[in-house]
Coordinates of N, CA and C in Angstrom, one line a residue:
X1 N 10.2 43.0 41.3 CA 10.0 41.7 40.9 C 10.6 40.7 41.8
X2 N 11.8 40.9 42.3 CA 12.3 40.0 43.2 C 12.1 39.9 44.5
X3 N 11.6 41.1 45.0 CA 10.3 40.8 46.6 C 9.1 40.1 46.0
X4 N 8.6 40.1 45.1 CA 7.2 39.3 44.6 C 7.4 38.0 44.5
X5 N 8.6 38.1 44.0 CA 9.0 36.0 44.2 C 9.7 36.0 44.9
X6 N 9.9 36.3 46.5 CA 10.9 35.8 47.7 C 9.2 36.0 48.2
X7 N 8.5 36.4 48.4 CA 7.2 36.1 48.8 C 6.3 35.1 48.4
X8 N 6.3 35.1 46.9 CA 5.7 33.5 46.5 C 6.0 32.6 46.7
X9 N 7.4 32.4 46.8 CA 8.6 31.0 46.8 C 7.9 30.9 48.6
X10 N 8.0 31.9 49.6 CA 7.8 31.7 51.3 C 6.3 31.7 51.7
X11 N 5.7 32.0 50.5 CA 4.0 31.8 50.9 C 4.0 29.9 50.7
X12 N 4.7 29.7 49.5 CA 4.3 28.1 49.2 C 5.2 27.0 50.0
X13 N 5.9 27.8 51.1 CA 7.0 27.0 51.9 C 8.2 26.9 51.5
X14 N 8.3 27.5 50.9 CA 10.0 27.2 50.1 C 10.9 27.9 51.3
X15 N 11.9 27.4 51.7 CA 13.1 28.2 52.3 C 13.9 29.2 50.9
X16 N 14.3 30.1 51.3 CA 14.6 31.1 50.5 C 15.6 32.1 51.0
X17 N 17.2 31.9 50.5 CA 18.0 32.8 50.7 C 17.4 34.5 49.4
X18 N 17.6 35.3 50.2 CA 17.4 36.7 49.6 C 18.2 37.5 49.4
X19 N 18.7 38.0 48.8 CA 20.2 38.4 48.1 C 19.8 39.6 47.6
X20 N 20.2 40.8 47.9 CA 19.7 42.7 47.7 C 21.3 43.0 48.1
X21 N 21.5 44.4 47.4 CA 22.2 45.4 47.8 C 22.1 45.4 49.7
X22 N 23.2 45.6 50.2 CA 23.5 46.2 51.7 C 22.3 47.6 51.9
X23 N 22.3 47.9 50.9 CA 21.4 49.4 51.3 C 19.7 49.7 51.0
X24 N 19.6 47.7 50.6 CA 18.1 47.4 50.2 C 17.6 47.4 51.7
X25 N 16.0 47.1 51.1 CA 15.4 47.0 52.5 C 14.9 44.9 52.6
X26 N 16.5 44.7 52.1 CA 16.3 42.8 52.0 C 16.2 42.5 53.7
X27 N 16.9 43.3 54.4 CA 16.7 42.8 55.7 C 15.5 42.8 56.5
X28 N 14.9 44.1 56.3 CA 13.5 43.7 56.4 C 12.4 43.0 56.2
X29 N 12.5 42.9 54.6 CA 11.3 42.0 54.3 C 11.8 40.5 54.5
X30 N 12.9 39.8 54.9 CA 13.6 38.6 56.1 C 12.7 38.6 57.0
X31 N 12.6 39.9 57.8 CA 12.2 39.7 59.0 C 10.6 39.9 59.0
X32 N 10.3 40.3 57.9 CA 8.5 40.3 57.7 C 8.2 39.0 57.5
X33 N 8.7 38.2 56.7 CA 8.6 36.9 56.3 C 8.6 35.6 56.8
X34 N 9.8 35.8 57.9 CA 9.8 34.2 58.5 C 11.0 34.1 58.7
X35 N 11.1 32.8 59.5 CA 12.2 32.4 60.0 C 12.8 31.6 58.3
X36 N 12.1 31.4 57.3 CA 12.3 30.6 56.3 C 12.9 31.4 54.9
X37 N 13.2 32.7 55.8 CA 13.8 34.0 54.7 C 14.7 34.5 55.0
X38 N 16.1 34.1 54.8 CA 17.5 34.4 55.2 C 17.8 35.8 54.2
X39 N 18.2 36.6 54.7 CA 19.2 37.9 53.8 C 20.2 37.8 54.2
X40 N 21.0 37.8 52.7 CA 22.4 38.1 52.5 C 22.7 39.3 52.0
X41 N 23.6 40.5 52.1 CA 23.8 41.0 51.6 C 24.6 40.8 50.3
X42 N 24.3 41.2 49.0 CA 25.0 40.8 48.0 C 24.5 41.9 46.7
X43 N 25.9 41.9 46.1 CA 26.3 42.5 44.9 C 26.6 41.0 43.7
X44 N 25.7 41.4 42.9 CA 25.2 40.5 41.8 C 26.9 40.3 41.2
X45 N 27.0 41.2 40.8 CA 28.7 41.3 40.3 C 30.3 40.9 41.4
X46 N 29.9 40.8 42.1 CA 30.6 39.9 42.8 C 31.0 38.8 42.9
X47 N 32.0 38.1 42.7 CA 32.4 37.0 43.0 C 31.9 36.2 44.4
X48 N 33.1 36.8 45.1 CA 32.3 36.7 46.7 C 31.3 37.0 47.8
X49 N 30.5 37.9 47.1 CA 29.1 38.1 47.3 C 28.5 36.8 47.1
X50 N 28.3 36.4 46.1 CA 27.6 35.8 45.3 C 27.8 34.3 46.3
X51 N 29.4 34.4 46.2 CA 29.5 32.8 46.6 C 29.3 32.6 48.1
X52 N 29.2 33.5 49.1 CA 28.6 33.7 50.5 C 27.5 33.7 50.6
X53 N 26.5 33.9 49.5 CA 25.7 33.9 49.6 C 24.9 31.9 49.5
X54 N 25.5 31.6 48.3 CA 25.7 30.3 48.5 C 25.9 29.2 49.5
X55 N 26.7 29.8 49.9 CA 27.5 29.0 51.4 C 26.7 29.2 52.2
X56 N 25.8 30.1 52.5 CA 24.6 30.5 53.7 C 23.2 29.2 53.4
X57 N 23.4 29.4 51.9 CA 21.7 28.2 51.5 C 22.4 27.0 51.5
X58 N 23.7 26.7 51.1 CA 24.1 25.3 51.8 C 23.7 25.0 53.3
X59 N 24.8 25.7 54.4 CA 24.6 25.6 55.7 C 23.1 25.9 56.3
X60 N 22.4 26.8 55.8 CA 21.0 26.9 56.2 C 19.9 25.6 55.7
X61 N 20.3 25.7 54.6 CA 19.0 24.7 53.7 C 19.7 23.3 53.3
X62 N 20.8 23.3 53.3 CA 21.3 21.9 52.9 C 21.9 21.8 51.1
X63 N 20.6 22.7 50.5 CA 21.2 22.3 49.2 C 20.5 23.8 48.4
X64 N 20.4 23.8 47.0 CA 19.9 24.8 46.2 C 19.4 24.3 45.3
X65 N 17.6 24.3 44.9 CA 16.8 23.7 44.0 C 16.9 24.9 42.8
X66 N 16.3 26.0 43.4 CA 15.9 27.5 42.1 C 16.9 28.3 42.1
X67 N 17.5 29.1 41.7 CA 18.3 30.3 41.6 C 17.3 31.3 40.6
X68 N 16.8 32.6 40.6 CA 16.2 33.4 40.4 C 17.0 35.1 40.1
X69 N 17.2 35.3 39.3 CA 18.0 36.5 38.5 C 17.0 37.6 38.8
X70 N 16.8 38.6 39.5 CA 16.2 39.7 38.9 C 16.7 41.1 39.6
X71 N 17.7 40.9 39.6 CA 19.0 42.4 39.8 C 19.1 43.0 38.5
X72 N 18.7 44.3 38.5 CA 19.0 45.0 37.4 C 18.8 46.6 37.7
X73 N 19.3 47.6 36.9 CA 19.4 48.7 36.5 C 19.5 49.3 35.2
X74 N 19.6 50.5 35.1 CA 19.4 51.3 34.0 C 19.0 52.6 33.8
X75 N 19.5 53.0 32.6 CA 20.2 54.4 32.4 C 19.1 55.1 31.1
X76 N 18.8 56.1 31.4 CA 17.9 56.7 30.0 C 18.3 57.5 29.7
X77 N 19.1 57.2 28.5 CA 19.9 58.8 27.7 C 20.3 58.0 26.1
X78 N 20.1 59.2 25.4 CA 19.9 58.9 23.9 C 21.6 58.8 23.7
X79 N 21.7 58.0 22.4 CA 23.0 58.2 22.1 C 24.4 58.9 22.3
X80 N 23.0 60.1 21.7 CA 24.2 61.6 21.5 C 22.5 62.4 21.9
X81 N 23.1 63.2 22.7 CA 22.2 64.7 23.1 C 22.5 65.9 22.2
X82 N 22.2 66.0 21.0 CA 22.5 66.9 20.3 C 22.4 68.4 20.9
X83 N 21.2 68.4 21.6 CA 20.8 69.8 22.2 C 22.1 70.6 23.3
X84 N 22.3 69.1 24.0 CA 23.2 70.0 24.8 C 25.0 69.2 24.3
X85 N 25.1 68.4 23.1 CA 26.3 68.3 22.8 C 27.0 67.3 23.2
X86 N 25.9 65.8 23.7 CA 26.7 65.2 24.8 C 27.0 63.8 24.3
X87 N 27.8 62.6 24.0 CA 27.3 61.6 24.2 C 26.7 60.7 25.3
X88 N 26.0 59.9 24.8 CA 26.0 58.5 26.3 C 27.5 58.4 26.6
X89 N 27.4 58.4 28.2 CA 28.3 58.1 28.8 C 28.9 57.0 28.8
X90 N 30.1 56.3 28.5 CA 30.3 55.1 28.6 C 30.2 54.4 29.9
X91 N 30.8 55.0 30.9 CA 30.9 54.1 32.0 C 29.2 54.1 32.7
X92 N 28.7 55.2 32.3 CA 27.0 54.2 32.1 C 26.6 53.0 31.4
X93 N 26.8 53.3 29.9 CA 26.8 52.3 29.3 C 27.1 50.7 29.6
X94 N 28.3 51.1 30.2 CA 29.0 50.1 31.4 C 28.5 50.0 32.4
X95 N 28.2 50.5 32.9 CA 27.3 49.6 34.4 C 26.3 49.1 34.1
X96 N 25.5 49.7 33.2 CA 24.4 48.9 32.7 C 24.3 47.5 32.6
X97 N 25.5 47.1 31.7 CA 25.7 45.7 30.8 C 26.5 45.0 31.7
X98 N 27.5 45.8 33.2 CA 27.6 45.4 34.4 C 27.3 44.6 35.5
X99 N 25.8 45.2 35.6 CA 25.0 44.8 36.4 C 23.6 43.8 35.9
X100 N 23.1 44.0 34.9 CA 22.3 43.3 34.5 C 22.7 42.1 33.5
X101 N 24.4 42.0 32.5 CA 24.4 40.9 32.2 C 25.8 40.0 33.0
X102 N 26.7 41.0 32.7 CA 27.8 40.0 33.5 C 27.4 39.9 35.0
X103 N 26.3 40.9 36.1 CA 26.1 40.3 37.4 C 25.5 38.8 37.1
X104 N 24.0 38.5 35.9 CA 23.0 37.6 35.9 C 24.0 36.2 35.5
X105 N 25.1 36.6 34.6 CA 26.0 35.5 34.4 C 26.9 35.4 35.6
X106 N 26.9 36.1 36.5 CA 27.8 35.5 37.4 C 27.0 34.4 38.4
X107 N 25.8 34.9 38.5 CA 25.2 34.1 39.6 C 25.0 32.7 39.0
X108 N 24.6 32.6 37.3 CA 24.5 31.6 36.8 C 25.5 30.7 37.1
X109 N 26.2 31.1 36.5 CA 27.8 30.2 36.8 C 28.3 29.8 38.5
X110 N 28.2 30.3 39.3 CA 28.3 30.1 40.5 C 27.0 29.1 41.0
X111 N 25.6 29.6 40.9 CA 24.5 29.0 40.9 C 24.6 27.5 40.5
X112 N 25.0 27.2 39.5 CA 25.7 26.0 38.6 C 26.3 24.9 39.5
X113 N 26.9 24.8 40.2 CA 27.9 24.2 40.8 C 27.5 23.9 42.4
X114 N 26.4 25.1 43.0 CA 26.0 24.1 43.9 C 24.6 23.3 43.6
X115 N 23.9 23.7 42.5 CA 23.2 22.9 42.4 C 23.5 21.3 41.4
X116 N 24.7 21.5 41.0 CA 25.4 20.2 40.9 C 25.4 19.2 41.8
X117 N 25.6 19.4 42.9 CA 25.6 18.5 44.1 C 24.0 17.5 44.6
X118 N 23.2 18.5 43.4 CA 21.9 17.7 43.7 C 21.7 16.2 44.0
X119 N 21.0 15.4 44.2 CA 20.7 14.4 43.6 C 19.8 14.2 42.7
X120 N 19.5 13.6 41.3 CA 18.8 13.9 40.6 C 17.4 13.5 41.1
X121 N 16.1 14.2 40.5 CA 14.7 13.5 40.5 C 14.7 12.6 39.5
X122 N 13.3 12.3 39.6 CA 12.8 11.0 38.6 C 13.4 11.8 37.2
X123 N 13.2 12.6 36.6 CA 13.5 13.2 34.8 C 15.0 13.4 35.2
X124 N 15.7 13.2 36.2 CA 17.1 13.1 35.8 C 17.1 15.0 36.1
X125 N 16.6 15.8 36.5 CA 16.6 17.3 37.0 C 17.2 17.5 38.7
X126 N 18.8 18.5 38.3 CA 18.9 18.6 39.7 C 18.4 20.2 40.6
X127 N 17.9 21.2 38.8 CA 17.8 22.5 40.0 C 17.5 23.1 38.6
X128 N 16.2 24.5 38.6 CA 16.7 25.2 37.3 C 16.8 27.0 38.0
X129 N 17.6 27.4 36.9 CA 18.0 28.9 36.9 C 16.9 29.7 36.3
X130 N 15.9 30.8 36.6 CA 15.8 31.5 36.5 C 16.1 32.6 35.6
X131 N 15.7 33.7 34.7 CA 17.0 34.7 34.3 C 15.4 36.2 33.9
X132 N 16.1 37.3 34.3 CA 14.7 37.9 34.1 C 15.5 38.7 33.0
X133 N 14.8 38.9 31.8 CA 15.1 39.9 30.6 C 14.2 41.2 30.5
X134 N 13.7 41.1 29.5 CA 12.7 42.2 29.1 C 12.3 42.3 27.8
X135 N 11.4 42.6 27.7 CA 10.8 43.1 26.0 C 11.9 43.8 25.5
X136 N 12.7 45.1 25.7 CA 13.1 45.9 25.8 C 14.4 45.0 24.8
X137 N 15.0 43.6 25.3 CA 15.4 43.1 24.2 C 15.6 43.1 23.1
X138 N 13.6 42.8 22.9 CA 13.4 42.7 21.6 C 12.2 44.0 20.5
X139 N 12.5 44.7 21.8 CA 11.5 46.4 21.0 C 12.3 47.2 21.6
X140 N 13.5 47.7 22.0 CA 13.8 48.7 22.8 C 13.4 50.2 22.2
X141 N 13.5 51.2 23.1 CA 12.8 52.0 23.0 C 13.7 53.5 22.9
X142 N 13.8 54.6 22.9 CA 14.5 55.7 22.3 C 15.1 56.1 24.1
X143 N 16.1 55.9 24.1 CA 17.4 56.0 25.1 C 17.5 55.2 26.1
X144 N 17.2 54.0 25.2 CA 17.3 52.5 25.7 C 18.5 51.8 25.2
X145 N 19.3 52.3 24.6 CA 20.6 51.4 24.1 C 21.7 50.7 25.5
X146 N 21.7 51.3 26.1 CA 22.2 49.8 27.2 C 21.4 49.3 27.7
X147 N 20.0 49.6 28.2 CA 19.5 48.7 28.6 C 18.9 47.5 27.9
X148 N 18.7 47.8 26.7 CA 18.0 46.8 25.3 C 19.8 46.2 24.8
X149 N 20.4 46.4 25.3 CA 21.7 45.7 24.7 C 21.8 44.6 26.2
X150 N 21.7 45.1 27.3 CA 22.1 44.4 28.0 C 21.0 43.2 28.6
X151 N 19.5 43.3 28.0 CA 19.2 42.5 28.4 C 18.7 41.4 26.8
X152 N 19.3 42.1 25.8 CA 19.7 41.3 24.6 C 20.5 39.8 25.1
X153 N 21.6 40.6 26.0 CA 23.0 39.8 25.8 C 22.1 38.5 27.1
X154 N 21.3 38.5 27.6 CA 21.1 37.7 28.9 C 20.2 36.6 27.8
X155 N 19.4 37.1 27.0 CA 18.2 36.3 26.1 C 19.4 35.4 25.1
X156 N 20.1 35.8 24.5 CA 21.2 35.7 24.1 C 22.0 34.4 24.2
X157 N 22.7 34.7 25.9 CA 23.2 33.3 26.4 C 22.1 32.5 26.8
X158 N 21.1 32.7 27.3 CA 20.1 31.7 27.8 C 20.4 30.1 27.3
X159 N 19.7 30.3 25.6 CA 20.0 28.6 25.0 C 21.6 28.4 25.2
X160 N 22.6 29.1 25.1 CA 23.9 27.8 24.9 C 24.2 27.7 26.3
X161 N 23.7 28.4 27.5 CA 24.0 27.9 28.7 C 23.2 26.9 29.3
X162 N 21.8 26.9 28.8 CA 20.9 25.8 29.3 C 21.3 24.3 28.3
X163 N 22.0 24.4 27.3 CA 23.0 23.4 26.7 C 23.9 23.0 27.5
X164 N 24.7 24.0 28.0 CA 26.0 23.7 28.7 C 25.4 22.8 29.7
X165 N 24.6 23.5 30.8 CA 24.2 22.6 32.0 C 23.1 21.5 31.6
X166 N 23.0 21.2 30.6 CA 21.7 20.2 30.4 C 22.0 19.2 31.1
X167 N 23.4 18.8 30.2 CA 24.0 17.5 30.9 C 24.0 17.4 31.8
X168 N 23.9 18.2 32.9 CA 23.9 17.8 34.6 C 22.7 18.3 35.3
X169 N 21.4 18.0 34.3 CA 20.2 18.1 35.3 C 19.7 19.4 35.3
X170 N 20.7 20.4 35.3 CA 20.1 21.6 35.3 C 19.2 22.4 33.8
X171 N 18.1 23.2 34.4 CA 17.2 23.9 33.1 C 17.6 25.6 33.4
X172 N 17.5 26.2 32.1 CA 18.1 27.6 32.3 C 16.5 28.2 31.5
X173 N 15.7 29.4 32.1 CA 15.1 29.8 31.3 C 15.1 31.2 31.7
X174 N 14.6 32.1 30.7 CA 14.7 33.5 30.7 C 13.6 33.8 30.5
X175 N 12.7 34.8 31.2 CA 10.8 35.9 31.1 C 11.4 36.9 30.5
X176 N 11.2 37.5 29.6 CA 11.2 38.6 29.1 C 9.9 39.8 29.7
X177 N 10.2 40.1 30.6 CA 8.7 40.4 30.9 C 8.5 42.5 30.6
X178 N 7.1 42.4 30.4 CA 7.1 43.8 30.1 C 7.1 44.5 30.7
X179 N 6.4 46.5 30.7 CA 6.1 47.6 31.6 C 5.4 47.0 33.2
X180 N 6.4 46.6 34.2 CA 5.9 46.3 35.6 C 6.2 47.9 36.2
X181 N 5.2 47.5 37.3 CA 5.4 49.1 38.2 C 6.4 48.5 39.3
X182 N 7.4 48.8 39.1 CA 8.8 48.2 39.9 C 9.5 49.8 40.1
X183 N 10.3 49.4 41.1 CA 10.7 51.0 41.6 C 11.9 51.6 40.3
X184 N 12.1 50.8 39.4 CA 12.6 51.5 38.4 C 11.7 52.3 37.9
X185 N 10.7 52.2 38.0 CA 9.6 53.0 36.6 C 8.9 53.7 37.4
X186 N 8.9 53.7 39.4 CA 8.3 54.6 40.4 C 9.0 55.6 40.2
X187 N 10.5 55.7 39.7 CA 11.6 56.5 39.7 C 11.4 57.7 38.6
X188 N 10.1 57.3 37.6 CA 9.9 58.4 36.3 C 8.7 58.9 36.9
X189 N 8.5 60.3 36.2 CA 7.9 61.2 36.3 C 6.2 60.4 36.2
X190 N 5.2 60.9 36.9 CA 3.8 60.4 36.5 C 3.5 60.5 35.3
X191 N 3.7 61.6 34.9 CA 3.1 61.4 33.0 C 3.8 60.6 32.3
X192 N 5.1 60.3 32.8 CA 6.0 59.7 32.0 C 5.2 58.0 32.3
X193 N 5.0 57.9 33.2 CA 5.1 56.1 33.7 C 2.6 56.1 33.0
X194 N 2.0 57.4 33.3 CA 0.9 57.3 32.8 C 1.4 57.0 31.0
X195 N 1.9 57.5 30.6 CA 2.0 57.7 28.7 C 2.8 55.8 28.4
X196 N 3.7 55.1 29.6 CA 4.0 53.8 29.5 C 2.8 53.3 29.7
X197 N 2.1 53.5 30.4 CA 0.6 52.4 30.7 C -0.1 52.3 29.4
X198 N -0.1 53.3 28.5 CA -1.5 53.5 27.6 C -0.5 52.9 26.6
X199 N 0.8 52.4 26.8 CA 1.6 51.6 25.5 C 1.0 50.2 25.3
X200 N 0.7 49.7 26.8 CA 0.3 48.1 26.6 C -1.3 48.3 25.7
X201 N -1.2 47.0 25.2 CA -2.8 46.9 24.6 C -3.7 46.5 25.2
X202 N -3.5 45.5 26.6 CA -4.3 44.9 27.5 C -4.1 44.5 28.1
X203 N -4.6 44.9 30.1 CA -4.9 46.3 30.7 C -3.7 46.9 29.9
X204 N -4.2 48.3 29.6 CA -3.6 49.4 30.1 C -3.0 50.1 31.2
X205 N -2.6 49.2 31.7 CA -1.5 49.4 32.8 C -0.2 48.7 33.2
X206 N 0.8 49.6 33.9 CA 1.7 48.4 34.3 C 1.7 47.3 34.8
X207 N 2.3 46.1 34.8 CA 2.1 45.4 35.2 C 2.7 45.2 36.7
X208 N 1.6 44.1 37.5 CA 2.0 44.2 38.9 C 2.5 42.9 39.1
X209 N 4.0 43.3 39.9 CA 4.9 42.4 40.6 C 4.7 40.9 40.7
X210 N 3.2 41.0 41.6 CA 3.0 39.5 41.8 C 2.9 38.6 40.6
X211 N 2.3 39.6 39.4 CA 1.8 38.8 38.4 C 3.5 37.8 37.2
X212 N 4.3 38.7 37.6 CA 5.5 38.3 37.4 C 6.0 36.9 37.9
X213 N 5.7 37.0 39.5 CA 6.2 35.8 40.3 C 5.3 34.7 40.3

């Protein structure tokens, strides 16, 4: 989902810092793109990731209009494995709610502050955030408990954060979006990701990337 919109944002001319794991292929698709597609290497959960990455779209671009959340991960295991005796692991549990809520809150909050510096438009707007959730939310599914908790907690804060920053121009909004063929769900078995297709009612298939962005 987040190559689909660092592509749409650079098809419609937008300059666009790109922010992936060190071990993504964010450098690449930089250099497929344009001179108008900076990569940073960055961890969502970072403090100083986060805020270097910032410092790059100041010095490069001057300022920050969008910030765009869609770093995430996740773990499929039932509570308790009765069969083989096990619980969910916590420090899974934990990275889960890790990386997809306290990373999407970090960026917000950091995000926040340079787009403070905006000057406002005509509606008094200096920049809005982004936040990507999921259905999963609000139907999670059988050994989905961190992932349906953690992108609970993002749907969650959305309204009192987009309160918090109203006063200064900024809009906070959250997609819940459903079954995409994203390399999380290339990562399951074919029957497994065919038996997710025939869940939607219309198409019957996952949904593609672009349609996201």
């Amino acid at each position: 989902l987040g190559r689909a919109t660092v592509e749409r944002f650079a098809k419609s001319g937008a300059r666009v810092v790109l922010c992936d794991l060190g071990t993504s292929k964010g450098a690449d698709v930089s250099k497929e793109l344009g001179g108008n597609v900076v990569y940073v290497p960055v961890d969502v959960t970072s403090e100083a990731d986060v805020t270097k990455a910032l410092e790059v779209a100041k010095e490069k671009f001057g300022r920050l209009d969008v910030a765009v959340n869609c770093a995430g991960t996740a773990v499929a295991f039932k509570t308790f494995n009765f069969n083989k005796k096990l619980p969910h692991k916590l420090e899974d549990f934990a990275r889960v709610l890790t990386v997809n809520t306290v990373g999407t809150f970090n960026v917000i909050r950091l995000s926040a502050g340079l787009m403070g510096e905006n000057e406002p438009n005509a509606d008094g707007q200096r920049g809005v955030i982004v936040n990507t959730a999921s259905v999963a939310a609000y139907d999670g599914q059988i050994g989905q408990a961190a992932y349906s908790a953690s992108k609970g907690a993002v749907v969650g804060m959305t309204l009192p954060i987009a309160r918090d920053l109203s006063t200064h121009g900024i809009r906070v909004v959250t997609i819940a979006p459903g079954l995409f063929d994203t390399p999380m769900l290339q990562a399951l078995p074919e029957k497994v990701r065919a038996f997710l297709a025939k869940t939607v009612p219309f198409p019957q298939r996952l949904g593609y990337p672009a349609e996201y962005a």
